[in-house]
PDB file of C-alpha atoms in Angstrom:
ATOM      1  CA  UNK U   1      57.257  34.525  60.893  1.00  0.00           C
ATOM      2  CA  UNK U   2      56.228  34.650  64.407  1.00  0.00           C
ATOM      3  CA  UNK U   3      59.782  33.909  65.787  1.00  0.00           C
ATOM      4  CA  UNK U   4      60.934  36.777  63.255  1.00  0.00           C
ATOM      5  CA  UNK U   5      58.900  39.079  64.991  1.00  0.00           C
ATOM      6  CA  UNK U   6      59.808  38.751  68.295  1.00  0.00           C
ATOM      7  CA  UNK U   7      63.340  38.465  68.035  1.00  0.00           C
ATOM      8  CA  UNK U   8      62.940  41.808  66.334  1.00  0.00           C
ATOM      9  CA  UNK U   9      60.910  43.149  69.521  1.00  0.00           C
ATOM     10  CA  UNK U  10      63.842  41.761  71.105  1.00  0.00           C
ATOM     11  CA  UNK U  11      66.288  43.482  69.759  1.00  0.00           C
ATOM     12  CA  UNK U  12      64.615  46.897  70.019  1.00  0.00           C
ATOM     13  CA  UNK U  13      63.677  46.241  73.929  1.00  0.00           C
ATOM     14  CA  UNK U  14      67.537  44.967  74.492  1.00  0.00           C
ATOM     15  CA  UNK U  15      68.957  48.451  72.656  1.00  0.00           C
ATOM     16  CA  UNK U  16      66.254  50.825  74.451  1.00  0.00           C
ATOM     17  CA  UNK U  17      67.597  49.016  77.700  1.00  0.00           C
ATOM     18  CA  UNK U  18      71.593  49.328  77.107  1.00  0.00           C
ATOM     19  CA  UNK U  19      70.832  53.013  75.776  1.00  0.00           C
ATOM     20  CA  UNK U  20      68.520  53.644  79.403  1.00  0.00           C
ATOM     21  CA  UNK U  21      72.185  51.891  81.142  1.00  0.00           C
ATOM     22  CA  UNK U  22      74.111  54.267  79.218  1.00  0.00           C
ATOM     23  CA  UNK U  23      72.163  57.132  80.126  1.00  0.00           C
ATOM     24  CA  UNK U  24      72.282  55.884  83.838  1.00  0.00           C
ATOM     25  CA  UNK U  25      75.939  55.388  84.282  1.00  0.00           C
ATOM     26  CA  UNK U  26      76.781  58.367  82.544  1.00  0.00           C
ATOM     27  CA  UNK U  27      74.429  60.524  85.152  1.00  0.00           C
ATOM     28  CA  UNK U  28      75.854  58.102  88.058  1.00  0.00           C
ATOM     29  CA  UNK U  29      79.523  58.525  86.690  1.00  0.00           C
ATOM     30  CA  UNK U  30      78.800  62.521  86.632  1.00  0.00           C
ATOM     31  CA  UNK U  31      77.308  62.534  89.995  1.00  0.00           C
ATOM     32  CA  UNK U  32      80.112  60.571  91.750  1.00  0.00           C
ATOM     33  CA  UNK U  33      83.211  62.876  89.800  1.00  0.00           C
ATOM     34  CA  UNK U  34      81.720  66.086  90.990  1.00  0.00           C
ATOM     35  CA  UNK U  35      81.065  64.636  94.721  1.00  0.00           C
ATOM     36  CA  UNK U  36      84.694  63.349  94.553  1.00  0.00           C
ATOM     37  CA  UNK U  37      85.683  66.442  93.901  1.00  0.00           C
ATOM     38  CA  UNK U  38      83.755  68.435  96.232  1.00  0.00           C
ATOM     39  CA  UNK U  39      85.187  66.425  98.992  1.00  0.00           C
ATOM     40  CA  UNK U  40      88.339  67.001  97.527  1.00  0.00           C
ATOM     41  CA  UNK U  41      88.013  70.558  97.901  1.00  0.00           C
ATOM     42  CA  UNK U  42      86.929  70.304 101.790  1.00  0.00           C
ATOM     43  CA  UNK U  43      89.694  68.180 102.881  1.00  0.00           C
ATOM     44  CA  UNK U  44      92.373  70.432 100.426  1.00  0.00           C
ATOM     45  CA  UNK U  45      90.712  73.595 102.319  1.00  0.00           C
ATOM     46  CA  UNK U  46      90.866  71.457 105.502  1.00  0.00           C
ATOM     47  CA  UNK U  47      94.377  70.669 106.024  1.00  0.00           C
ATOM     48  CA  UNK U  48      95.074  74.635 104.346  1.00  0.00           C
ATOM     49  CA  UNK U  49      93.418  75.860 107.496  1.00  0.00           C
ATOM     50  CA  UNK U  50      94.943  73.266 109.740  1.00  0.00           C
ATOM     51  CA  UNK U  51      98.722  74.362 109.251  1.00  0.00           C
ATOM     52  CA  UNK U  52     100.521  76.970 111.036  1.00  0.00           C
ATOM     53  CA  UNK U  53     100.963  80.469 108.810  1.00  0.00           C
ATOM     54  CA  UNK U  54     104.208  81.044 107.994  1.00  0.00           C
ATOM     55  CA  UNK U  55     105.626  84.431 107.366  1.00  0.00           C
ATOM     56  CA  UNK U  56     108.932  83.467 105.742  1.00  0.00           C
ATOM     57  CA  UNK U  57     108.268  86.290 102.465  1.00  0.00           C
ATOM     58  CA  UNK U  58     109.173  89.023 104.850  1.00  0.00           C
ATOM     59  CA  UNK U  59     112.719  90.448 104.755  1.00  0.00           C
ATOM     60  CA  UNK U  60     114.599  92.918 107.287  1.00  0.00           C
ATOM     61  CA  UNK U  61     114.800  95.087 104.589  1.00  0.00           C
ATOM     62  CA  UNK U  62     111.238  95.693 104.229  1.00  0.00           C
ATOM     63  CA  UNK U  63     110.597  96.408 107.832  1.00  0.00           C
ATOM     64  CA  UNK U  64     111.318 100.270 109.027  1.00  0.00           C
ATOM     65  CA  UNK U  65     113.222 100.662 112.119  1.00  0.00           C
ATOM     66  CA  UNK U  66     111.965 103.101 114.683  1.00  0.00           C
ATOM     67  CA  UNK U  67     114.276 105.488 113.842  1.00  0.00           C
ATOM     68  CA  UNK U  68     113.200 105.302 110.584  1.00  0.00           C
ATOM     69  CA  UNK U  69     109.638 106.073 111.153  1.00  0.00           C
ATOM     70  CA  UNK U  70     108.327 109.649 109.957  1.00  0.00           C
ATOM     71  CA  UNK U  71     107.331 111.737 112.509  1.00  0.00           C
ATOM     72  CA  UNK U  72     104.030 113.990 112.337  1.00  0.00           C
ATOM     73  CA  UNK U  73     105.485 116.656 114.750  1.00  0.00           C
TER      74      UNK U  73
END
């Protein structure tokens, strides 16, 4: 009877300990995604600011000449 009773304390210390694990490495798991993807963002924004601007969505046609400027006189 004695045996009976502690393999049942046991069992209820061994699931309160893998449900306190799952609980951890589901907050550790949650933690580590969003700081992976915070530093995902900074390097992504990083290398954005690092290269050159390019202007390529501008055609002559959109640009006035001089001569085509208004004039206010």
């Amino acid at each position: 009877i004695t045996k009976g009773v502690k393999v049942g304390r046991a069992q209820k210390n061994s699931s309160s300990e893998t449900s306190k694990l799952n609980v951890t490495l589901i907050a550790v798991g949650i933690v580590v995604v969003v700081v992976a993807g915070i530093a995902g963002l900074l390097v992504y924004r990083y290398r954005k600011s690092r290269q050159p601007r390019k202007y390529n969505n501008l055609k002559d046609n959109n640009v006035m000449k001089f001569s085509e400027l208004p004039s206010f006189g």
